[in-house]
Short mmCIF file of C-alpha atoms and ligand atoms in Angstrom, two decimals:
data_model
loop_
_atom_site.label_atom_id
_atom_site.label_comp_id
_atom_site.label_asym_id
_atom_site.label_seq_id
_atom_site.Cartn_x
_atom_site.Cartn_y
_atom_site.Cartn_z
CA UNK A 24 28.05 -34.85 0.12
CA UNK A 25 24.26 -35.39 0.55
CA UNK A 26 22.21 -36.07 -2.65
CA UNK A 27 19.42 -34.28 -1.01
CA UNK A 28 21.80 -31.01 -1.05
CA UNK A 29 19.95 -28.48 -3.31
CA UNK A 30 20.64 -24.53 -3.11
CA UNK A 31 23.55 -23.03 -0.38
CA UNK A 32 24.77 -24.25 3.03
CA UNK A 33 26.36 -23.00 5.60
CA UNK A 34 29.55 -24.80 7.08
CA UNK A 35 30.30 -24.24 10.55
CA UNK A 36 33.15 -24.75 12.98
CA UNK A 37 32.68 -25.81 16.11
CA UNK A 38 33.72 -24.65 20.02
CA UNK A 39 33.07 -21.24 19.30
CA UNK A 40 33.06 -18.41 21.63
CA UNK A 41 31.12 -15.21 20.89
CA UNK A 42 32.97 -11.95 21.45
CA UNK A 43 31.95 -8.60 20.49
CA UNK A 44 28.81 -6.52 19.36
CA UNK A 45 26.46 -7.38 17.04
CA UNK A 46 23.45 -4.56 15.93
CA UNK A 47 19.94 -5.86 15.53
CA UNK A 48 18.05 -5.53 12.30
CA UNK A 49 14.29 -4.52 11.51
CA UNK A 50 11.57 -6.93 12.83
CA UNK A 51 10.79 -8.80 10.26
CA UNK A 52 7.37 -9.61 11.48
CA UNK A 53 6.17 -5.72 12.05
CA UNK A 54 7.85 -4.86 8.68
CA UNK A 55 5.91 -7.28 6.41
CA UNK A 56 2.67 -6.24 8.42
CA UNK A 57 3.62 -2.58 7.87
CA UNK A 58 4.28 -3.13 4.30
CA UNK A 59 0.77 -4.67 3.63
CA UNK A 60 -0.56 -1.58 5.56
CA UNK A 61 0.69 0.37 2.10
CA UNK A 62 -2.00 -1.03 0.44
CA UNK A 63 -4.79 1.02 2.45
CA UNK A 64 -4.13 4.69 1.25
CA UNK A 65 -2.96 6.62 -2.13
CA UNK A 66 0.32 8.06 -0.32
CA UNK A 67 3.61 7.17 -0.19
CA UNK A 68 4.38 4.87 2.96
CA UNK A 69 8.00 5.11 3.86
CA UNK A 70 9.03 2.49 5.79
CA UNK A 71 12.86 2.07 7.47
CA UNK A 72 15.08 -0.40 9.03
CA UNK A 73 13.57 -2.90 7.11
CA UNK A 74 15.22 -6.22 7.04
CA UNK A 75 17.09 -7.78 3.74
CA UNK A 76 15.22 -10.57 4.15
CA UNK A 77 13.79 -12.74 1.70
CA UNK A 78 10.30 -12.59 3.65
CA UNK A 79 10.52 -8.64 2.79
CA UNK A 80 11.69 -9.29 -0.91
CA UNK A 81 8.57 -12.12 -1.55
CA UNK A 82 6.46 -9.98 -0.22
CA UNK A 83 7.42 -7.11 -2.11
CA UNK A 84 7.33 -8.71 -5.18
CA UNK A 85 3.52 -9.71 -4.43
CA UNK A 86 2.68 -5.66 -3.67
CA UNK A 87 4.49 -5.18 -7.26
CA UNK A 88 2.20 -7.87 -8.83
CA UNK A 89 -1.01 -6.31 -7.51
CA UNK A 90 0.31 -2.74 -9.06
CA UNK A 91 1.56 -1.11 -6.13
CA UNK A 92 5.53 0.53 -6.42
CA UNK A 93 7.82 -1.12 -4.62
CA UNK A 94 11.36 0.76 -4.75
CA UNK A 95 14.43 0.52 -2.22
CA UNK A 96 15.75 3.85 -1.40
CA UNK A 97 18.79 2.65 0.12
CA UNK A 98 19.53 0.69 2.74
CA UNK A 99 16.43 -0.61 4.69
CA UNK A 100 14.52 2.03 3.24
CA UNK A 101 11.53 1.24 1.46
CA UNK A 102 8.92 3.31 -0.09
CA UNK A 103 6.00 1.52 -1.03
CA UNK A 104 2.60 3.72 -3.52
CA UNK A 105 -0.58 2.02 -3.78
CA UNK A 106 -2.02 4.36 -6.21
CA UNK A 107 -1.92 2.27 -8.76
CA UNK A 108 -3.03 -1.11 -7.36
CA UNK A 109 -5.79 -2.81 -10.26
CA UNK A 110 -6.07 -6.40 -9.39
CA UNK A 111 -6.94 -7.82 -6.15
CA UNK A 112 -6.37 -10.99 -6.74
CA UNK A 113 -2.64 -11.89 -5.23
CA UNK A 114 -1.19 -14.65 -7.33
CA UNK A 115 -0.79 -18.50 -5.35
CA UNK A 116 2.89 -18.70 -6.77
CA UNK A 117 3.88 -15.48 -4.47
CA UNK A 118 1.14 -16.12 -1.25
CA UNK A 119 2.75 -19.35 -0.71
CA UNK A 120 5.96 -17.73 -0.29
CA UNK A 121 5.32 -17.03 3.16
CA UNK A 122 2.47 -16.10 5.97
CA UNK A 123 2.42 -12.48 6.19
CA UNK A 124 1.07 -12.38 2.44
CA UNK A 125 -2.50 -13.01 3.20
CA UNK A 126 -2.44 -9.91 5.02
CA UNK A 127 -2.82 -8.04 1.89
CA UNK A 128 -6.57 -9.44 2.01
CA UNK A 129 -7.75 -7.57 4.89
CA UNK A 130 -6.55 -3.94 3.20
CA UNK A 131 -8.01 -5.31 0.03
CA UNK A 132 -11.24 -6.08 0.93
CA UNK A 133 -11.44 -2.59 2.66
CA UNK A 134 -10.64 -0.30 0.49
CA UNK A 135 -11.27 -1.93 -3.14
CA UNK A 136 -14.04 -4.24 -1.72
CA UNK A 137 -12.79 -7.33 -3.17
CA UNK A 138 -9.85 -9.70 -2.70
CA UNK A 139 -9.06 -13.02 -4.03
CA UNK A 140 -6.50 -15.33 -2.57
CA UNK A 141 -4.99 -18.95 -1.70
CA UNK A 142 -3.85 -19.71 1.78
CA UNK A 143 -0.37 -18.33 2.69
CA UNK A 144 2.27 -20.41 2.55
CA UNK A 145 5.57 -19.71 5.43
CA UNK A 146 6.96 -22.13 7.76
CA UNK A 147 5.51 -25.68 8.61
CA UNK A 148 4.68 -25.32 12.03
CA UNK A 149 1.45 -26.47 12.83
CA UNK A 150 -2.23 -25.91 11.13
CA UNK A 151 -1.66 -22.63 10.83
CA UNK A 152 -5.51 -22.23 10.07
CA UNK A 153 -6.83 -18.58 8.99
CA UNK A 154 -10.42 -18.98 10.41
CA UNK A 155 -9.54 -15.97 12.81
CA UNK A 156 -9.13 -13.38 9.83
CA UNK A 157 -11.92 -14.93 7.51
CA UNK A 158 -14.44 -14.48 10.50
CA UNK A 159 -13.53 -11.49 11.51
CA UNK A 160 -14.23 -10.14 7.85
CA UNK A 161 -17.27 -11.82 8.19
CA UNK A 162 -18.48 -10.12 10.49
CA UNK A 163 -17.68 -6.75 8.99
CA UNK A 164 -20.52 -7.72 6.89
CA UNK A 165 -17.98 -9.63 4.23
CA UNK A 166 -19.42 -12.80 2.35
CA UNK A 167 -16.29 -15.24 1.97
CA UNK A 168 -16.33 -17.88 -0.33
CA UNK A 169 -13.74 -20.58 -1.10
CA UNK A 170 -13.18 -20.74 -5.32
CA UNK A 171 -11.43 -23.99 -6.08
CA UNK A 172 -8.05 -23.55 -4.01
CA UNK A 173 -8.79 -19.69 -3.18
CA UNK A 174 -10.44 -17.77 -1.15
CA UNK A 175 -12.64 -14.92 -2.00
CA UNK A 176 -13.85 -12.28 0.52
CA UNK A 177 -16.27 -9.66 -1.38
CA UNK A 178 -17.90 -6.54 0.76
CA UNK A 179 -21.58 -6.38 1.12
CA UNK A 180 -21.77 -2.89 -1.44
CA UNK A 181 -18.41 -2.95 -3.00
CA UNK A 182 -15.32 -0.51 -2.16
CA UNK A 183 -15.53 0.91 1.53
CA UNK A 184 -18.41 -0.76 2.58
CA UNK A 185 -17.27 -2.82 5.33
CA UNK A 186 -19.19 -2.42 8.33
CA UNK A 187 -17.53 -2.10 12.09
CA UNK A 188 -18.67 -4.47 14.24
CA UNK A 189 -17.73 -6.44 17.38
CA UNK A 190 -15.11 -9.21 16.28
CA UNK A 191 -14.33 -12.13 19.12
CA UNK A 192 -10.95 -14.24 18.21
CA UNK A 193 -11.20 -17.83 18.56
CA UNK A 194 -7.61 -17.61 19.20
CA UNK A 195 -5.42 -14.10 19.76
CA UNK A 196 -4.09 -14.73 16.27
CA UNK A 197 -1.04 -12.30 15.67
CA UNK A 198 -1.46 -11.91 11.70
CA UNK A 199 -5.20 -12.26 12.05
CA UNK A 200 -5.41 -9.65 14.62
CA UNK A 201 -3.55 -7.26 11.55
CA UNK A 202 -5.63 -8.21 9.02
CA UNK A 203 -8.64 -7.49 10.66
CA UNK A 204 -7.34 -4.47 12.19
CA UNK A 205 -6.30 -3.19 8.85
CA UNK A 206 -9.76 -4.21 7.57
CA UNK A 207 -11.83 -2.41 10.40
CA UNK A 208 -9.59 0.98 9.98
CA UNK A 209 -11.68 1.66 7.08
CA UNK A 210 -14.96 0.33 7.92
CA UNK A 211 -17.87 2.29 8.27
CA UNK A 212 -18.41 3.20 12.16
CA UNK A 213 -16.93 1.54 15.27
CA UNK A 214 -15.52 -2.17 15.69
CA UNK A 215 -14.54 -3.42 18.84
CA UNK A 216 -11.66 -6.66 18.48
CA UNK A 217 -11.93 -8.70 21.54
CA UNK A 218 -9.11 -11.52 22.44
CA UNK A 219 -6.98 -9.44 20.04
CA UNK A 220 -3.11 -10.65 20.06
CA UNK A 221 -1.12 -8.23 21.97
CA UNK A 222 2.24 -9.19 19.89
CA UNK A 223 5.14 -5.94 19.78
CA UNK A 224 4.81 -6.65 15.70
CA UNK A 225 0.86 -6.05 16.14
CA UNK A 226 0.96 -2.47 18.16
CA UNK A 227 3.74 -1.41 15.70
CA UNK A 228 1.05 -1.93 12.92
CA UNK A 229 -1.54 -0.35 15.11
CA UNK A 230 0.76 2.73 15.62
CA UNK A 231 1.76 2.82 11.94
CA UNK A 232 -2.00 2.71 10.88
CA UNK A 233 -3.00 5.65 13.56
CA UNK A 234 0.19 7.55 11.68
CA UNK A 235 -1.97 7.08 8.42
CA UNK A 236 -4.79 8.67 10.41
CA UNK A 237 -6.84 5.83 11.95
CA UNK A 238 -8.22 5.93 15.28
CA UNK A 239 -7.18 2.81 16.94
CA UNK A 240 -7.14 2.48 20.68
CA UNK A 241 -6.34 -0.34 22.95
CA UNK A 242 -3.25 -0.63 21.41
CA UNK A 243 -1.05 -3.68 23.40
CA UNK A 244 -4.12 -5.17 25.18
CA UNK A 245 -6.69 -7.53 23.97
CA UNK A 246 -9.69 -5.34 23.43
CA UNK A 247 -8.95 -2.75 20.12
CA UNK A 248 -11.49 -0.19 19.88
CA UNK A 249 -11.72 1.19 16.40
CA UNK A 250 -13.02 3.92 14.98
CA UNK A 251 -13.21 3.73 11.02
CA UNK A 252 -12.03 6.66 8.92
CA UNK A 253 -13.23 7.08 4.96
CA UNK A 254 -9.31 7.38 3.25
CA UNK A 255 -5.95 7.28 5.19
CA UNK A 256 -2.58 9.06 4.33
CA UNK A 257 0.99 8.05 3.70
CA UNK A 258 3.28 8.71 6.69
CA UNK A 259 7.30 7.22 7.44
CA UNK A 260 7.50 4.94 10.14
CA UNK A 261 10.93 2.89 11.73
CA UNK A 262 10.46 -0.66 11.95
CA UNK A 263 11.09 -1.37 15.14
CA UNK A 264 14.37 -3.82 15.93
CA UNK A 265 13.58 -7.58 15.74
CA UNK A 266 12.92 -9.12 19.29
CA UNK A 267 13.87 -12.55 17.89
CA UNK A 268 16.69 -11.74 16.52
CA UNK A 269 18.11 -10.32 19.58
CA UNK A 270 17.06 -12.93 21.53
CA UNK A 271 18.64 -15.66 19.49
CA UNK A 272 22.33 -13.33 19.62
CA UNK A 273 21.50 -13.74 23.50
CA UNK A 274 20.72 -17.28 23.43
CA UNK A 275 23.82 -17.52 21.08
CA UNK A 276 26.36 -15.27 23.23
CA UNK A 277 24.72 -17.22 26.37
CA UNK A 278 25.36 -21.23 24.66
CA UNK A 279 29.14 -20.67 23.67
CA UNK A 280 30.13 -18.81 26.51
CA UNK A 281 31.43 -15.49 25.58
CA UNK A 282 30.21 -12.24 25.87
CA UNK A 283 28.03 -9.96 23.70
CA UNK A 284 26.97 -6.54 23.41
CA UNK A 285 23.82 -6.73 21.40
CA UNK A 286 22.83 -3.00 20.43
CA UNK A 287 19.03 -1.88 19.24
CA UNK A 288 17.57 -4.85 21.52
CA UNK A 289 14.28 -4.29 22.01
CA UNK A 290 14.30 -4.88 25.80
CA UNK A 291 11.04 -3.62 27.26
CA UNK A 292 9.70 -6.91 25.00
CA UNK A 293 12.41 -9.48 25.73
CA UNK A 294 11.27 -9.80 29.89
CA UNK A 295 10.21 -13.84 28.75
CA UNK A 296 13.86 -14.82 27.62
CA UNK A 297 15.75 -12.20 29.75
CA UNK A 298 14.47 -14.14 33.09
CA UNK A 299 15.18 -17.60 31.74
CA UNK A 300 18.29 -16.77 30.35
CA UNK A 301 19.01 -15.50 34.19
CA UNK A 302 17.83 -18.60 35.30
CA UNK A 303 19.99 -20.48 33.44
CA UNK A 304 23.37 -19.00 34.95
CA UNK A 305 24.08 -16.15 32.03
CA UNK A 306 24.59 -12.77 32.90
CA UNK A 307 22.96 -10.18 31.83
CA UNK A 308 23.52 -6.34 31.91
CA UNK A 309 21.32 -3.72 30.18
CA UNK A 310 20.57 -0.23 29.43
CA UNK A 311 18.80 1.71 27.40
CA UNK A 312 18.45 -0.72 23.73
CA UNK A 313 21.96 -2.07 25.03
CA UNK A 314 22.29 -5.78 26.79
CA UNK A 315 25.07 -7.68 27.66
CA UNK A 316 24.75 -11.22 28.05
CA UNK A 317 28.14 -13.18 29.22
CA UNK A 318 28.71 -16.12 31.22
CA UNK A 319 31.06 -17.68 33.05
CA UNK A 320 29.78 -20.24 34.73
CA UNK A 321 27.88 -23.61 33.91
CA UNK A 322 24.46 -23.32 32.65
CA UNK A 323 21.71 -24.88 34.70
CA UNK A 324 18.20 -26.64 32.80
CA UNK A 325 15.70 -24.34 32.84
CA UNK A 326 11.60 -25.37 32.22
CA UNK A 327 10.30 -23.07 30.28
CA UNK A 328 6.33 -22.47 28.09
CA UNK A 329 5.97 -20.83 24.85
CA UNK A 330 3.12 -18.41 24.49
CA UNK A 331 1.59 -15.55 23.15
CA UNK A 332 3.06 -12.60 24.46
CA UNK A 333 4.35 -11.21 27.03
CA UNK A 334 4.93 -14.63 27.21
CA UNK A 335 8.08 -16.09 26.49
CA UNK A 336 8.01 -15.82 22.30
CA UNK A 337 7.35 -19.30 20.40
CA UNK A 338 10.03 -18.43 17.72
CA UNK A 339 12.65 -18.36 20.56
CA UNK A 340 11.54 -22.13 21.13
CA UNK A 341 13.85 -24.41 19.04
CA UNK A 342 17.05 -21.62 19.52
CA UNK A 343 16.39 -21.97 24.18
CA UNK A 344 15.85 -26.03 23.39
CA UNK A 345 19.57 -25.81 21.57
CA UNK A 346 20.67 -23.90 24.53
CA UNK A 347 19.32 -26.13 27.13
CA UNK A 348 21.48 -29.15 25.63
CA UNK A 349 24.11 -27.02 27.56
CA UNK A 350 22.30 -27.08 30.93
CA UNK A 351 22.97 -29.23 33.60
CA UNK A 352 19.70 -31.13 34.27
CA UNK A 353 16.47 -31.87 32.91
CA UNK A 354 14.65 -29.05 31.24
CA UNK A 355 11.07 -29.58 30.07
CA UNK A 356 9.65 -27.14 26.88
CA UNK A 357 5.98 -26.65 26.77
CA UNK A 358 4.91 -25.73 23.46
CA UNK A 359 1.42 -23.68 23.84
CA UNK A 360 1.45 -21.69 20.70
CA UNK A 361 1.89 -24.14 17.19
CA UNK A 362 1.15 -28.10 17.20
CA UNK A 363 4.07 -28.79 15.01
CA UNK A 364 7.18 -26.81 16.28
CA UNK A 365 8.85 -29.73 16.87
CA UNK A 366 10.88 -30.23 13.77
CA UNK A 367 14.40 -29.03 15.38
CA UNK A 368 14.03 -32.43 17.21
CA UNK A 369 15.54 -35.01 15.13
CA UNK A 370 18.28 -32.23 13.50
CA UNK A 371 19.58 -31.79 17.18
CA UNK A 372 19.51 -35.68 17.77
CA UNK A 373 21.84 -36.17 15.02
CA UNK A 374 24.26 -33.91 16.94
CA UNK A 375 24.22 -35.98 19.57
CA UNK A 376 21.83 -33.35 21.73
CA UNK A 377 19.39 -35.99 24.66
CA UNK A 378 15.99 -34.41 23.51
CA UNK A 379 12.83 -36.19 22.75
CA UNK A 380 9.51 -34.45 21.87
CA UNK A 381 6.15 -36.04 23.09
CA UNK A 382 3.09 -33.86 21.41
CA UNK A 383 3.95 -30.31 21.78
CA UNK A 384 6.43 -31.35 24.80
CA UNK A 385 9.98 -31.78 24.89
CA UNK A 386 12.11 -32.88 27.15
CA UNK A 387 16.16 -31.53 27.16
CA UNK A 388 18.84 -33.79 29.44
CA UNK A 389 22.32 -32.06 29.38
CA UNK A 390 24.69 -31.20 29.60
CA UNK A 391 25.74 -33.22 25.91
CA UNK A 392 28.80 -32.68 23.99
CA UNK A 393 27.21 -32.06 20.33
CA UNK A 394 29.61 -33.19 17.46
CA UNK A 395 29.19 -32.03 14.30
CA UNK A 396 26.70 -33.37 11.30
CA UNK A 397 24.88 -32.75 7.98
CA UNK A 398 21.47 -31.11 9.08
CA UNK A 399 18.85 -29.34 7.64
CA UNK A 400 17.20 -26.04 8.80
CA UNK A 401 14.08 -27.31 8.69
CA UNK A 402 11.97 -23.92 9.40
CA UNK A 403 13.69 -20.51 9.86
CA UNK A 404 13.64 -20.73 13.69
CA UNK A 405 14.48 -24.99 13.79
CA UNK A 406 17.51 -23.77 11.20
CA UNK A 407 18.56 -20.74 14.01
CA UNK A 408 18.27 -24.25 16.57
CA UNK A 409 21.53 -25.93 14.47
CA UNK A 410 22.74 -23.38 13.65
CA UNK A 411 23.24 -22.56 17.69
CA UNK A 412 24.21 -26.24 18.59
CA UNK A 413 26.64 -26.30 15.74
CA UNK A 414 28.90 -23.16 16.74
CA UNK A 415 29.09 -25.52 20.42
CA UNK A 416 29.90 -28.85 19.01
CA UNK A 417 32.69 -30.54 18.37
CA UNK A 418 33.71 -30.72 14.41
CA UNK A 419 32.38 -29.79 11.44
CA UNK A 420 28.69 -28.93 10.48
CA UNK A 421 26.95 -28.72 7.34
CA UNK A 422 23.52 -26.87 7.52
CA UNK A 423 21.30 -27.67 4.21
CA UNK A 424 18.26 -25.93 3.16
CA UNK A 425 19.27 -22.28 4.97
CA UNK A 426 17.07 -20.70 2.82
CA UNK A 427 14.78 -20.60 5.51
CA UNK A 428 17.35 -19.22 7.64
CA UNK A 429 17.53 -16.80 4.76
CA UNK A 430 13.36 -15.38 5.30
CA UNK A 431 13.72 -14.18 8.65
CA UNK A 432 17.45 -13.47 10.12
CA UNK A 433 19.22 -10.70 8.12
CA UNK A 434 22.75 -11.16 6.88
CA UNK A 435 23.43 -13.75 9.64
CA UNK A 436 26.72 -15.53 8.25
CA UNK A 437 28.55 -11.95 8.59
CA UNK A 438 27.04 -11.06 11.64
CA UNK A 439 28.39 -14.31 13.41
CA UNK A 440 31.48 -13.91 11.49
CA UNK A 441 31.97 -10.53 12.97
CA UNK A 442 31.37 -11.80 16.61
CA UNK A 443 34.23 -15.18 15.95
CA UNK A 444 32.41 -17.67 14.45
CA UNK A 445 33.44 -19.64 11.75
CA UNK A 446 31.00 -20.09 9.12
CA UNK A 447 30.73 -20.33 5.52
CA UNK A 448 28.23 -20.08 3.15
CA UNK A 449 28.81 -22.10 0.01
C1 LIG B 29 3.04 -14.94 13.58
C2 LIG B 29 4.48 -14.79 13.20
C3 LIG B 29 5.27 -16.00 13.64
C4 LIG B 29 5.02 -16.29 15.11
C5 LIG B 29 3.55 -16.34 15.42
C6 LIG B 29 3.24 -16.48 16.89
C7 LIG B 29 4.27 -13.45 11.19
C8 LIG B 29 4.49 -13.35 9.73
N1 LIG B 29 4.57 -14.63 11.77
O1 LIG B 29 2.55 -16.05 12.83
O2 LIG B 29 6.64 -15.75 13.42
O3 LIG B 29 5.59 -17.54 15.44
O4 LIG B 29 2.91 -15.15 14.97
O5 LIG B 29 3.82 -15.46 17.62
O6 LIG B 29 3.91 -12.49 11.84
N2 LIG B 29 -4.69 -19.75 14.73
C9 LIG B 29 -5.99 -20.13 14.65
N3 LIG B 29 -6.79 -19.55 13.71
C10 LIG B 29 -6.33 -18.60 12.86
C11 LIG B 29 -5.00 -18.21 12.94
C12 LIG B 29 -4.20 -18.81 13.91
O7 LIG B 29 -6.43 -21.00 15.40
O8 LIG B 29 -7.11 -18.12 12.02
C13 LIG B 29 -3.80 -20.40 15.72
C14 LIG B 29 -2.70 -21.18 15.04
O9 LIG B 29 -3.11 -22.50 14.75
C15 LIG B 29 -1.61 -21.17 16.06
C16 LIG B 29 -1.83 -19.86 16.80
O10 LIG B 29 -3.10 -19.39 16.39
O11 LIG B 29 -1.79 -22.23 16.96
C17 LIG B 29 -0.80 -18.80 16.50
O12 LIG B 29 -0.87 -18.42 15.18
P1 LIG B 29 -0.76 -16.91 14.74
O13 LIG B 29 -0.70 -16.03 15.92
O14 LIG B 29 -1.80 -16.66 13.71
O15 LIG B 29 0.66 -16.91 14.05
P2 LIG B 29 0.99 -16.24 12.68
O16 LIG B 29 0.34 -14.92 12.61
O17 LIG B 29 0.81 -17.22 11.59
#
């Protein structure tokens, strides 16, 4: 056993074959955005399908700390009040927990006129700077200073005194797009958000926040036009089902060669890794939030880029380089989105997998017969990468650290389980 070996693992058995159906869970990346949106109005927000995540649970805990109620009404129901929100200063111990935590700032700053917070934390995947959301602030008029390790954004006359302006993105930032978007909802006047990110997770905010009774248009394209309102309501709102998730059950169904009826996919937003996975040899039937993916022949290398959307989604990255250890050929991965997604490198190189990374490149001969090892899940979507190649390889596999696995991918052990896999969490 590894000394390193802190906290559970998962235990996998090789040469597995998918069978079944597996149902997709809430996106975890709308529902932490949608949660933060809580923060911006008096009301109750009800929010369902939400995932049992440990994202969601961190970042309810940090809602809690600032005074808002956090209480699970069942199953994937959560209703979040603001009403009685009194600091606005989000403790480091709970930002660090992950990324979508500095999102409370932007509702913060709008409606109170004040926040206070260190950068977020999540996975180590690059930079990760926040210049995006602190300029867009800015330009609503907010003066942002950095105290010691935190930063502190303070309106230019206190609560609701924002103003709307014309905010350009450096970069088409998805969480900085909903912080400032949540930000400019209740500015005073109009803002305009050019090069805004056009992310599924970012229009389901948008639509949430029009629910509440803002007047957001441009929704899905890079120009938002907002109009800001004085006080929004509480309203209920779905989470819509996670993209990634379904695409890594694809990915998953497509690697071990069985079949898989994945309900609740979100097709209309999985056109990037539908067409590769096509390319690759898998096929793929669909209807409406139904897909099949099955294959029965040899899987062929496939080149592929990662990118903002509609691009093909950089947290599907690491789980399509796993896959592509399959493929016949040479593939070659283009990373355009992060400078460090890399880490699912070495972990697949210790199962044997022909990959080496140059930059933000990588480049996948196959296909390899994996054998089993002791790796780690380095970030949630590296830890979905082993966790892929180990249900292929030959043997045993140990998977440390899966508490990453843990933030993003709702009750995964049982939902492989379910579908044939054997794997253990101990
Ligand atoms: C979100 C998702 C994450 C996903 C990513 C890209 C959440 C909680 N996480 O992360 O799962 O992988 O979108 O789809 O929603 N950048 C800047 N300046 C900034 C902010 C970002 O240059 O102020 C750059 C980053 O360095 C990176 C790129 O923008 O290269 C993408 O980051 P961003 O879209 O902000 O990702 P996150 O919102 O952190």
């Amino acid at each position: 056993m590894s000394i390193r070996a802190r906290g559970p693992r998962y235990v996998v058995q090789g040469s597995a074959q998918l069978r079944g159906s597996v149902r997709i869970s809430g996106a975890k990346n709308a529902a932490l955005a949608m949660m933060c949106a809580a923060l911006l109005t008096d009301e109750d927000v009800v929010l369902t399908n939400v995932p049992e995540i440990t994202d969601v649970e961190s970042l309810g805990e940090l809602l809690s700390s600032l005074g808002a109620t956090v209480e699970h009404q069942g199953r994937g129901r959560l209703r979040i009040n603001a009403a009685g929100v009194h600091t606005y200063e989000a403790p480091t111990e709970l930002i660090t927990e992950n990324r979508a935590s500095f999102q409370v700032l932007g509702p913060l700053l709008a409606r109170h006129g004040f926040a206070s917070s260190a950068p977020p934390g999540g996975d180590v995947i690059g930079q990760r700077p926040i210049d995006v959301h602190l300029s867009g602030f800015e330009a609503m008029g907010a003066r942002v200073s950095r105290e010691g390790e935190r930063f502190v954004a303070r309106a230019p006359g206190g609560p609701g005194s924002l103003r709307g302006a014309r905010v350009f993105m450096d970069y088409p930032s998805v969480s900085g797009t909903q912080n400032v978007m949540m930000a400019a909802v209740l500015a005073r006047e109009h803002s305009t958000v050019v090069n805004a990110a056009t992310e599924p997770e970012v229009q389901e905010l948008a639509h949430l926040l029009n629910a509440m009774g803002a007047r957001i248009e441009g929704i899905g394209t890079q120009m938002l036009e907002i109009d800001g309102v004085t006080s929004l309501h509480g309203a209920t709102a779905r989470v819509m089902p996670d993209r990634i998730e379904a695409g890594t059950f694809a990915i998953a169904a497509a690697m071990t060669g069985g079949e898989v009826d994945i309900e609740d996919a979100p097709l209309p937003v999985m056109d990037g890794l539908l067409a590769k996975l096509r390319a690759a040899g898998a096929a793929i039937t669909d209807g409406e939030g139904f897909l099949r993916i099955e294959r029965t022949s040899d899987l062929r290398a496939v080149s592929f880029q990662a990118l903002p959307y509609p691009g093909l989604a950089t947290d599907l990255h690491a789980p399509m380089a796993a896959l592509l250890t399959q493929a016949n050929g040479v593939s070659i991965i283009h990373e355009r989105v992060f400078d460090n997604r890399m880490l699912y490198v070495s972990e697949l190189r210790k199962m044997g997998a022909e990959i080496v990374s140059t930059g933000s490149s990588a480049i996948v001969s196959g296909p390899t017969m994996l054998h089993g090892a002791t790796v780690r899940a380095l970030d949630v979507r590296a830890g979905a990468a082993v966790l892929l190649a180990a249900l292929v390889a030959q043997g045993t596999t140990i998977i440390d650290e899966i508490s990453h696995l843990d933030r993003g991918y709702e009750h995964l052990d049982e939902k492989l389980r379910a579908l044939g896999a054997e794997i253990e969490r101990t």
